[in-house]
Amino acid sequence: MARMVNMSGKVVELPRFEGRWLRLIAIGAVVAWFLLSSFYTVDADEVGVIQRFGKYVETMQPGLHMKIPFGIETVKKVKVQRVLKEEFGYRTQAPGVRTTYEEADYSSESLMLTGDLSCALVEWIVQYRIKDPKAYLFHVRDITGTIRDLTQSAMRQVVGDHSVDEVIITNRQEISLEVRDLLQELLDHTETGVDIVTVNLQDVNPPGPVQPAFNAVNEAKQERERIINEALEAYNKVIPQAQGEAEQLRRQAEGYSVNRVNRARGDADKFLAIWQEYSRARDVTRRRMYLETMLDVMPRVKEVYIIDDKQSNLIPLLQMRGLEKGGQP
């Protein structure tokens, strides 16, 4: 037993650890370190990249795995299922229902020159996933900085190929798609192992000093569009009606033409038929034509007189019309 003098001057004996206990504790510590450094878990949304003495060995899928302990092999976990985001021209300070943004000036990122030599403040975001963990970790020294630099380069190139109106108003969706395709090509060329999900233009405005002039131009364009729409409305109201009336007149003229032609042909055929009958039996045909004419003429005569060559006066038949209608003589 070891001895030690306390504060009051008394001699106190200390317990002595035997050597075998120290060996057990050391062995236990080594075993614990071995176990802790040998087994690891990869979550469902990530993969594990194994390095042996700093050199890439393999990529492990989700689950429980074992590696060489004592720092010989190390594992880096990469979130391959998570969608990562980079913001340009602004920074989100506190996301949520009411998102707040930083007040710092990021115009160095957002101020761009358009194809018609105008300026625009373009704010956008890039969302991407890691498709190749090995390339993402080892092929590029500063992966985040590289992604941001290439994104700004692609955006400035595409914006420089369009007018300020296309960037701010008309072609924002097309510009986003062009930037996404160009950025993906650049990232694949530099072997970053990144797959672009989407590029979204958040807010695009003219610079503050030219904002009033830009608003005035937009108001003039809107007024022009309003006048054009009113003119088109009047055109669509009058022109179809005129075209319909013209078509109606044309149809009526065509119908009248067909009717007159058909009637003329019918009269001609009738005349030829009568002539043929007349040539066969002239007396009978003449009498029939006379009677048919009388049947057509007599109902329209108001007063009928019978003239007899043996009478000296005319005999009026004034009551025949009444008798025809059912009256008494």
PDB file of C-alpha atoms in Angstrom, residues 19-275:
ATOM      1  CA  GLY A  19      -0.815  -4.700 -12.944  1.00  0.00           C
ATOM      2  CA  ARG A  20      -3.427  -7.072 -14.338  1.00  0.00           C
ATOM      3  CA  TRP A  21      -6.213  -4.514 -13.806  1.00  0.00           C
ATOM      4  CA  LEU A  22      -4.282  -1.940 -15.768  1.00  0.00           C
ATOM      5  CA  ARG A  23      -3.822  -4.407 -18.573  1.00  0.00           C
ATOM      6  CA  LEU A  24      -7.570  -5.207 -18.628  1.00  0.00           C
ATOM      7  CA  ILE A  25      -8.486  -1.537 -18.783  1.00  0.00           C
ATOM      8  CA  ALA A  26      -6.012  -0.948 -21.611  1.00  0.00           C
ATOM      9  CA  ILE A  27      -7.300  -3.965 -23.503  1.00  0.00           C
ATOM     10  CA  GLY A  28     -10.906  -2.811 -23.006  1.00  0.00           C
ATOM     11  CA  ALA A  29     -10.048   0.638 -24.310  1.00  0.00           C
ATOM     12  CA  VAL A  30      -8.345  -0.856 -27.356  1.00  0.00           C
ATOM     13  CA  VAL A  31     -11.334  -3.153 -28.034  1.00  0.00           C
ATOM     14  CA  ALA A  32     -13.773  -0.253 -27.678  1.00  0.00           C
ATOM     15  CA  TRP A  33     -11.690   1.881 -30.019  1.00  0.00           C
ATOM     16  CA  PHE A  34     -11.510  -1.041 -32.471  1.00  0.00           C
ATOM     17  CA  LEU A  35     -15.261  -1.512 -32.457  1.00  0.00           C
ATOM     18  CA  LEU A  36     -16.042   2.172 -32.703  1.00  0.00           C
ATOM     19  CA  SER A  37     -13.605   2.702 -35.555  1.00  0.00           C
ATOM     20  CA  SER A  38     -14.537  -0.510 -37.413  1.00  0.00           C
ATOM     21  CA  PHE A  39     -18.322  -0.231 -37.772  1.00  0.00           C
ATOM     22  CA  TYR A  40     -20.311   2.633 -39.247  1.00  0.00           C
ATOM     23  CA  THR A  41     -23.838   3.245 -40.540  1.00  0.00           C
ATOM     24  CA  VAL A  42     -24.827   4.899 -43.814  1.00  0.00           C
ATOM     25  CA  ASP A  43     -28.297   6.503 -43.792  1.00  0.00           C
ATOM     26  CA  ALA A  44     -30.884   5.949 -46.527  1.00  0.00           C
ATOM     27  CA  ASP A  45     -30.341   9.344 -48.182  1.00  0.00           C
ATOM     28  CA  GLU A  46     -26.550   9.106 -48.399  1.00  0.00           C
ATOM     29  CA  VAL A  47     -23.606   6.960 -49.445  1.00  0.00           C
ATOM     30  CA  GLY A  48     -20.282   6.333 -47.733  1.00  0.00           C
ATOM     31  CA  VAL A  49     -17.034   7.076 -49.579  1.00  0.00           C
ATOM     32  CA  ILE A  50     -14.188   4.899 -48.225  1.00  0.00           C
ATOM     33  CA  GLN A  51     -10.588   6.164 -48.244  1.00  0.00           C
ATOM     34  CA  ARG A  52      -7.576   4.047 -47.319  1.00  0.00           C
ATOM     35  CA  PHE A  53      -4.608   6.178 -46.275  1.00  0.00           C
ATOM     36  CA  GLY A  54      -6.397   9.061 -48.053  1.00  0.00           C
ATOM     37  CA  LYS A  55      -6.864   7.204 -51.355  1.00  0.00           C
ATOM     38  CA  TYR A  56     -10.358   6.444 -52.682  1.00  0.00           C
ATOM     39  CA  VAL A  57     -11.296   2.765 -52.373  1.00  0.00           C
ATOM     40  CA  GLU A  58     -15.032   2.322 -52.922  1.00  0.00           C
ATOM     41  CA  THR A  59     -18.508   3.769 -52.359  1.00  0.00           C
ATOM     42  CA  MET A  60     -20.786   2.029 -49.865  1.00  0.00           C
ATOM     43  CA  GLN A  61     -24.581   2.017 -50.081  1.00  0.00           C
ATOM     44  CA  PRO A  62     -26.923   2.624 -47.089  1.00  0.00           C
ATOM     45  CA  GLY A  63     -26.697   0.157 -44.228  1.00  0.00           C
ATOM     46  CA  LEU A  64     -24.289  -1.096 -41.547  1.00  0.00           C
ATOM     47  CA  HIS A  65     -20.731  -1.646 -42.780  1.00  0.00           C
ATOM     48  CA  MET A  66     -17.243  -2.436 -41.452  1.00  0.00           C
ATOM     49  CA  LYS A  67     -13.905  -0.831 -42.310  1.00  0.00           C
ATOM     50  CA  ILE A  68     -10.284  -1.207 -41.275  1.00  0.00           C
ATOM     51  CA  PRO A  69      -9.962   0.563 -37.906  1.00  0.00           C
ATOM     52  CA  PHE A  70      -7.354   2.784 -36.277  1.00  0.00           C
ATOM     53  CA  GLY A  71      -7.662   5.444 -38.986  1.00  0.00           C
ATOM     54  CA  ILE A  72      -6.369   3.234 -41.765  1.00  0.00           C
ATOM     55  CA  GLU A  73      -9.702   3.591 -43.583  1.00  0.00           C
ATOM     56  CA  THR A  74     -11.954   6.609 -43.197  1.00  0.00           C
ATOM     57  CA  VAL A  75     -15.488   7.194 -44.434  1.00  0.00           C
ATOM     58  CA  LYS A  76     -17.061  10.387 -45.737  1.00  0.00           C
ATOM     59  CA  LYS A  77     -20.833  10.425 -45.943  1.00  0.00           C
ATOM     60  CA  VAL A  78     -22.338  12.257 -48.930  1.00  0.00           C
ATOM     61  CA  LYS A  79     -26.034  13.226 -49.111  1.00  0.00           C
ATOM     62  CA  VAL A  80     -26.816  12.019 -52.651  1.00  0.00           C
ATOM     63  CA  GLN A  81     -30.619  12.188 -52.235  1.00  0.00           C
ATOM     64  CA  ARG A  82     -30.752  15.691 -50.791  1.00  0.00           C
ATOM     65  CA  VAL A  83     -31.442  18.650 -53.085  1.00  0.00           C
ATOM     66  CA  LEU A  84     -28.849  21.347 -52.407  1.00  0.00           C
ATOM     67  CA  LYS A  85     -29.368  25.014 -53.202  1.00  0.00           C
ATOM     68  CA  GLU A  86     -27.242  28.044 -54.064  1.00  0.00           C
ATOM     69  CA  GLU A  87     -28.673  31.578 -54.031  1.00  0.00           C
ATOM     70  CA  PHE A  88     -27.448  34.433 -56.208  1.00  0.00           C
ATOM     71  CA  GLY A  89     -28.196  38.130 -55.740  1.00  0.00           C
ATOM     72  CA  TYR A  90     -29.708  37.602 -52.292  1.00  0.00           C
ATOM     73  CA  ARG A  91     -29.361  35.414 -49.207  1.00  0.00           C
ATOM     74  CA  THR A  92     -32.100  33.804 -47.134  1.00  0.00           C
ATOM     75  CA  GLN A  93     -31.680  34.678 -43.477  1.00  0.00           C
ATOM     76  CA  ALA A  94     -34.548  32.752 -41.840  1.00  0.00           C
ATOM     77  CA  PRO A  95     -36.651  30.446 -44.020  1.00  0.00           C
ATOM     78  CA  GLY A  96     -40.196  29.652 -42.985  1.00  0.00           C
ATOM     79  CA  VAL A  97     -43.738  30.865 -43.428  1.00  0.00           C
ATOM     80  CA  ARG A  98     -42.475  34.460 -43.420  1.00  0.00           C
ATOM     81  CA  THR A  99     -39.042  34.212 -44.950  1.00  0.00           C
ATOM     82  CA  THR A 100     -36.589  36.972 -44.126  1.00  0.00           C
ATOM     83  CA  TYR A 101     -33.574  37.940 -46.201  1.00  0.00           C
ATOM     84  CA  GLU A 102     -30.260  39.529 -45.476  1.00  0.00           C
ATOM     85  CA  GLU A 103     -29.952  43.267 -46.026  1.00  0.00           C
ATOM     86  CA  ALA A 104     -26.458  43.025 -47.552  1.00  0.00           C
ATOM     87  CA  ASP A 105     -25.819  44.250 -51.080  1.00  0.00           C
ATOM     88  CA  TYR A 106     -25.222  41.430 -53.582  1.00  0.00           C
ATOM     89  CA  SER A 107     -25.454  43.538 -56.723  1.00  0.00           C
ATOM     90  CA  SER A 108     -22.028  42.287 -57.808  1.00  0.00           C
ATOM     91  CA  GLU A 109     -23.743  38.943 -58.465  1.00  0.00           C
ATOM     92  CA  SER A 110     -27.063  40.176 -59.823  1.00  0.00           C
ATOM     93  CA  LEU A 111     -26.104  43.187 -61.986  1.00  0.00           C
ATOM     94  CA  MET A 112     -25.832  42.027 -65.614  1.00  0.00           C
ATOM     95  CA  LEU A 113     -25.612  43.485 -69.111  1.00  0.00           C
ATOM     96  CA  THR A 114     -28.325  42.345 -71.530  1.00  0.00           C
ATOM     97  CA  GLY A 115     -28.069  41.834 -75.260  1.00  0.00           C
ATOM     98  CA  ASP A 116     -29.484  45.286 -76.078  1.00  0.00           C
ATOM     99  CA  LEU A 117     -26.853  46.983 -73.856  1.00  0.00           C
ATOM    100  CA  SER A 118     -29.283  47.529 -70.969  1.00  0.00           C
ATOM    101  CA  CYS A 119     -28.783  46.565 -67.325  1.00  0.00           C
ATOM    102  CA  ALA A 120     -30.845  44.226 -65.178  1.00  0.00           C
ATOM    103  CA  LEU A 121     -30.689  42.980 -61.593  1.00  0.00           C
ATOM    104  CA  VAL A 122     -31.182  39.212 -61.803  1.00  0.00           C
ATOM    105  CA  GLU A 123     -31.775  37.144 -58.664  1.00  0.00           C
ATOM    106  CA  TRP A 124     -31.949  33.374 -59.060  1.00  0.00           C
ATOM    107  CA  ILE A 125     -31.408  30.054 -57.348  1.00  0.00           C
ATOM    108  CA  VAL A 126     -29.822  26.787 -58.489  1.00  0.00           C
ATOM    109  CA  GLN A 127     -30.913  23.444 -57.073  1.00  0.00           C
ATOM    110  CA  TYR A 128     -28.748  20.386 -57.630  1.00  0.00           C
ATOM    111  CA  ARG A 129     -28.008  16.830 -56.477  1.00  0.00           C
ATOM    112  CA  ILE A 130     -24.754  14.919 -56.139  1.00  0.00           C
ATOM    113  CA  LYS A 131     -24.746  12.151 -58.747  1.00  0.00           C
ATOM    114  CA  ASP A 132     -21.087  11.064 -58.479  1.00  0.00           C
ATOM    115  CA  PRO A 133     -19.756  11.221 -54.883  1.00  0.00           C
ATOM    116  CA  LYS A 134     -16.192  10.379 -55.939  1.00  0.00           C
ATOM    117  CA  ALA A 135     -16.015  13.210 -58.458  1.00  0.00           C
ATOM    118  CA  TYR A 136     -17.785  15.567 -56.047  1.00  0.00           C
ATOM    119  CA  LEU A 137     -15.218  14.949 -53.285  1.00  0.00           C
ATOM    120  CA  PHE A 138     -11.930  14.523 -55.164  1.00  0.00           C
ATOM    121  CA  HIS A 139     -12.031  16.002 -58.693  1.00  0.00           C
ATOM    122  CA  VAL A 140     -12.537  19.668 -57.727  1.00  0.00           C
ATOM    123  CA  ARG A 141     -10.765  21.433 -54.878  1.00  0.00           C
ATOM    124  CA  ASP A 142     -13.531  23.974 -54.067  1.00  0.00           C
ATOM    125  CA  ILE A 143     -16.744  22.366 -55.280  1.00  0.00           C
ATOM    126  CA  THR A 144     -19.118  25.022 -53.930  1.00  0.00           C
ATOM    127  CA  GLY A 145     -17.059  27.899 -55.318  1.00  0.00           C
ATOM    128  CA  THR A 146     -16.779  26.124 -58.676  1.00  0.00           C
ATOM    129  CA  ILE A 147     -20.542  25.625 -58.881  1.00  0.00           C
ATOM    130  CA  ARG A 148     -21.180  29.281 -58.059  1.00  0.00           C
ATOM    131  CA  ASP A 149     -18.603  30.551 -60.555  1.00  0.00           C
ATOM    132  CA  LEU A 150     -19.890  28.349 -63.381  1.00  0.00           C
ATOM    133  CA  THR A 151     -23.484  29.282 -62.583  1.00  0.00           C
ATOM    134  CA  GLN A 152     -22.745  33.004 -62.783  1.00  0.00           C
ATOM    135  CA  SER A 153     -20.843  32.492 -66.024  1.00  0.00           C
ATOM    136  CA  ALA A 154     -23.755  30.574 -67.610  1.00  0.00           C
ATOM    137  CA  MET A 155     -26.350  33.096 -66.434  1.00  0.00           C
ATOM    138  CA  ARG A 156     -24.378  36.099 -67.705  1.00  0.00           C
ATOM    139  CA  GLN A 157     -23.829  34.418 -71.056  1.00  0.00           C
ATOM    140  CA  VAL A 158     -27.520  33.638 -71.558  1.00  0.00           C
ATOM    141  CA  VAL A 159     -28.714  37.034 -70.298  1.00  0.00           C
ATOM    142  CA  GLY A 160     -26.234  38.684 -72.677  1.00  0.00           C
ATOM    143  CA  ASP A 161     -27.968  36.929 -75.579  1.00  0.00           C
ATOM    144  CA  HIS A 162     -31.424  38.377 -74.773  1.00  0.00           C
ATOM    145  CA  SER A 163     -32.947  41.832 -74.562  1.00  0.00           C
ATOM    146  CA  VAL A 164     -33.896  43.437 -71.272  1.00  0.00           C
ATOM    147  CA  ASP A 165     -37.613  42.937 -71.994  1.00  0.00           C
ATOM    148  CA  GLU A 166     -37.063  39.233 -72.590  1.00  0.00           C
ATOM    149  CA  VAL A 167     -35.083  38.900 -69.358  1.00  0.00           C
ATOM    150  CA  ILE A 168     -37.524  40.848 -67.178  1.00  0.00           C
ATOM    151  CA  ILE A 169     -40.898  40.014 -68.724  1.00  0.00           C
ATOM    152  CA  THR A 170     -41.351  37.745 -71.713  1.00  0.00           C
ATOM    153  CA  ASN A 171     -38.779  34.915 -71.800  1.00  0.00           C
ATOM    154  CA  ARG A 172     -37.906  34.185 -68.178  1.00  0.00           C
ATOM    155  CA  GLN A 173     -38.830  30.501 -68.394  1.00  0.00           C
ATOM    156  CA  GLU A 174     -36.859  30.012 -71.613  1.00  0.00           C
ATOM    157  CA  ILE A 175     -33.834  31.721 -70.091  1.00  0.00           C
ATOM    158  CA  SER A 176     -33.990  29.450 -67.031  1.00  0.00           C
ATOM    159  CA  LEU A 177     -33.997  26.364 -69.251  1.00  0.00           C
ATOM    160  CA  GLU A 178     -31.099  27.657 -71.352  1.00  0.00           C
ATOM    161  CA  VAL A 179     -29.042  28.394 -68.228  1.00  0.00           C
ATOM    162  CA  ARG A 180     -29.785  24.938 -66.806  1.00  0.00           C
ATOM    163  CA  ASP A 181     -28.649  23.166 -69.978  1.00  0.00           C
ATOM    164  CA  LEU A 182     -25.518  25.299 -70.354  1.00  0.00           C
ATOM    165  CA  LEU A 183     -24.592  24.961 -66.671  1.00  0.00           C
ATOM    166  CA  GLN A 184     -25.030  21.183 -66.781  1.00  0.00           C
ATOM    167  CA  GLU A 185     -22.702  21.036 -69.775  1.00  0.00           C
ATOM    168  CA  LEU A 186     -20.052  23.080 -67.940  1.00  0.00           C
ATOM    169  CA  LEU A 187     -20.326  21.009 -64.764  1.00  0.00           C
ATOM    170  CA  ASP A 188     -20.016  17.750 -66.683  1.00  0.00           C
ATOM    171  CA  HIS A 189     -16.979  19.109 -68.524  1.00  0.00           C
ATOM    172  CA  THR A 190     -15.239  19.942 -65.225  1.00  0.00           C
ATOM    173  CA  GLU A 191     -16.250  16.548 -63.718  1.00  0.00           C
ATOM    174  CA  THR A 192     -17.905  17.983 -60.627  1.00  0.00           C
ATOM    175  CA  GLY A 193     -20.279  15.024 -60.192  1.00  0.00           C
ATOM    176  CA  VAL A 194     -23.280  17.345 -59.867  1.00  0.00           C
ATOM    177  CA  ASP A 195     -26.676  17.056 -61.569  1.00  0.00           C
ATOM    178  CA  ILE A 196     -28.675  20.295 -61.944  1.00  0.00           C
ATOM    179  CA  VAL A 197     -32.313  19.911 -60.885  1.00  0.00           C
ATOM    180  CA  THR A 198     -33.613  23.368 -61.739  1.00  0.00           C
ATOM    181  CA  VAL A 199     -32.667  26.996 -62.282  1.00  0.00           C
ATOM    182  CA  ASN A 200     -35.309  29.535 -61.214  1.00  0.00           C
ATOM    183  CA  LEU A 201     -35.287  33.288 -61.788  1.00  0.00           C
ATOM    184  CA  GLN A 202     -36.624  34.709 -58.526  1.00  0.00           C
ATOM    185  CA  ASP A 203     -36.744  38.456 -59.113  1.00  0.00           C
ATOM    186  CA  VAL A 204     -35.600  40.438 -62.148  1.00  0.00           C
ATOM    187  CA  ASN A 205     -35.718  44.233 -62.102  1.00  0.00           C
ATOM    188  CA  PRO A 206     -33.982  47.169 -63.747  1.00  0.00           C
ATOM    189  CA  PRO A 207     -31.434  49.061 -61.627  1.00  0.00           C
ATOM    190  CA  GLY A 208     -32.818  51.679 -59.271  1.00  0.00           C
ATOM    191  CA  PRO A 209     -31.660  54.800 -61.212  1.00  0.00           C
ATOM    192  CA  VAL A 210     -33.474  53.717 -64.384  1.00  0.00           C
ATOM    193  CA  GLN A 211     -36.550  52.267 -62.682  1.00  0.00           C
ATOM    194  CA  PRO A 212     -38.848  55.293 -63.415  1.00  0.00           C
ATOM    195  CA  ALA A 213     -37.905  55.316 -67.098  1.00  0.00           C
ATOM    196  CA  PHE A 214     -38.424  51.581 -67.334  1.00  0.00           C
ATOM    197  CA  ASN A 215     -41.864  51.886 -65.705  1.00  0.00           C
ATOM    198  CA  ALA A 216     -42.804  54.639 -68.154  1.00  0.00           C
ATOM    199  CA  VAL A 217     -41.807  52.440 -71.076  1.00  0.00           C
ATOM    200  CA  ASN A 218     -43.842  49.548 -69.684  1.00  0.00           C
ATOM    201  CA  GLU A 219     -46.877  51.787 -69.242  1.00  0.00           C
ATOM    202  CA  ALA A 220     -46.549  52.944 -72.844  1.00  0.00           C
ATOM    203  CA  LYS A 221     -46.314  49.356 -74.032  1.00  0.00           C
ATOM    204  CA  GLN A 222     -49.342  48.378 -71.997  1.00  0.00           C
ATOM    205  CA  GLU A 223     -51.280  51.304 -73.465  1.00  0.00           C
ATOM    206  CA  ARG A 224     -50.229  50.221 -76.950  1.00  0.00           C
ATOM    207  CA  GLU A 225     -51.356  46.676 -76.237  1.00  0.00           C
ATOM    208  CA  ARG A 226     -54.692  47.981 -74.937  1.00  0.00           C
ATOM    209  CA  ILE A 227     -55.302  50.006 -78.098  1.00  0.00           C
ATOM    210  CA  ILE A 228     -54.305  47.072 -80.291  1.00  0.00           C
ATOM    211  CA  ASN A 229     -56.656  44.771 -78.393  1.00  0.00           C
ATOM    212  CA  GLU A 230     -59.530  47.232 -78.727  1.00  0.00           C
ATOM    213  CA  ALA A 231     -58.864  47.526 -82.458  1.00  0.00           C
ATOM    214  CA  LEU A 232     -58.770  43.742 -82.787  1.00  0.00           C
ATOM    215  CA  GLU A 233     -62.009  43.500 -80.849  1.00  0.00           C
ATOM    216  CA  ALA A 234     -63.694  45.962 -83.221  1.00  0.00           C
ATOM    217  CA  TYR A 235     -62.184  44.141 -86.188  1.00  0.00           C
ATOM    218  CA  ASN A 236     -63.445  40.783 -84.939  1.00  0.00           C
ATOM    219  CA  LYS A 237     -66.887  42.267 -84.411  1.00  0.00           C
ATOM    220  CA  VAL A 238     -67.304  44.044 -87.798  1.00  0.00           C
ATOM    221  CA  ILE A 239     -65.316  41.955 -90.266  1.00  0.00           C
ATOM    222  CA  PRO A 240     -66.971  38.582 -89.542  1.00  0.00           C
ATOM    223  CA  GLN A 241     -70.388  40.229 -89.740  1.00  0.00           C
ATOM    224  CA  ALA A 242     -69.537  41.820 -93.097  1.00  0.00           C
ATOM    225  CA  GLN A 243     -68.124  38.546 -94.333  1.00  0.00           C
ATOM    226  CA  GLY A 244     -71.294  36.765 -93.232  1.00  0.00           C
ATOM    227  CA  GLU A 245     -73.510  39.287 -95.013  1.00  0.00           C
ATOM    228  CA  ALA A 246     -71.375  39.017 -98.147  1.00  0.00           C
ATOM    229  CA  GLU A 247     -71.611  35.242 -98.008  1.00  0.00           C
ATOM    230  CA  GLN A 248     -75.381  35.471 -97.541  1.00  0.00           C
ATOM    231  CA  LEU A 249     -75.740  37.775-100.572  1.00  0.00           C
ATOM    232  CA  ARG A 250     -73.560  35.482-102.631  1.00  0.00           C
ATOM    233  CA  ARG A 251     -75.638  32.470-101.632  1.00  0.00           C
ATOM    234  CA  GLN A 252     -78.845  34.322-102.448  1.00  0.00           C
ATOM    235  CA  ALA A 253     -77.468  35.330-105.835  1.00  0.00           C
ATOM    236  CA  GLU A 254     -76.415  31.769-106.533  1.00  0.00           C
ATOM    237  CA  GLY A 255     -79.846  30.507-105.494  1.00  0.00           C
ATOM    238  CA  TYR A 256     -81.579  33.106-107.646  1.00  0.00           C
ATOM    239  CA  SER A 257     -79.354  32.184-110.571  1.00  0.00           C
ATOM    240  CA  VAL A 258     -80.074  28.480-110.187  1.00  0.00           C
ATOM    241  CA  ASN A 259     -83.799  29.179-109.817  1.00  0.00           C
ATOM    242  CA  ARG A 260     -83.967  31.345-112.929  1.00  0.00           C
ATOM    243  CA  VAL A 261     -81.983  28.863-114.964  1.00  0.00           C
ATOM    244  CA  ASN A 262     -84.124  25.967-113.833  1.00  0.00           C
ATOM    245  CA  ARG A 263     -87.346  27.879-114.479  1.00  0.00           C
ATOM    246  CA  ALA A 264     -86.115  28.859-117.929  1.00  0.00           C
ATOM    247  CA  ARG A 265     -85.237  25.272-118.687  1.00  0.00           C
ATOM    248  CA  GLY A 266     -88.600  24.124-117.364  1.00  0.00           C
ATOM    249  CA  ASP A 267     -90.463  26.695-119.482  1.00  0.00           C
ATOM    250  CA  ALA A 268     -88.444  25.683-122.509  1.00  0.00           C
ATOM    251  CA  ASP A 269     -89.148  22.003-121.888  1.00  0.00           C
ATOM    252  CA  LYS A 270     -92.830  22.805-121.365  1.00  0.00           C
ATOM    253  CA  PHE A 271     -92.987  24.767-124.593  1.00  0.00           C
ATOM    254  CA  LEU A 272     -91.285  21.946-126.484  1.00  0.00           C
ATOM    255  CA  ALA A 273     -93.681  19.408-124.992  1.00  0.00           C
ATOM    256  CA  ILE A 274     -96.695  21.559-125.958  1.00  0.00           C
ATOM    257  CA  TRP A 275     -95.281  22.089-129.410  1.00  0.00           C
TER     258      TRP A 275
END
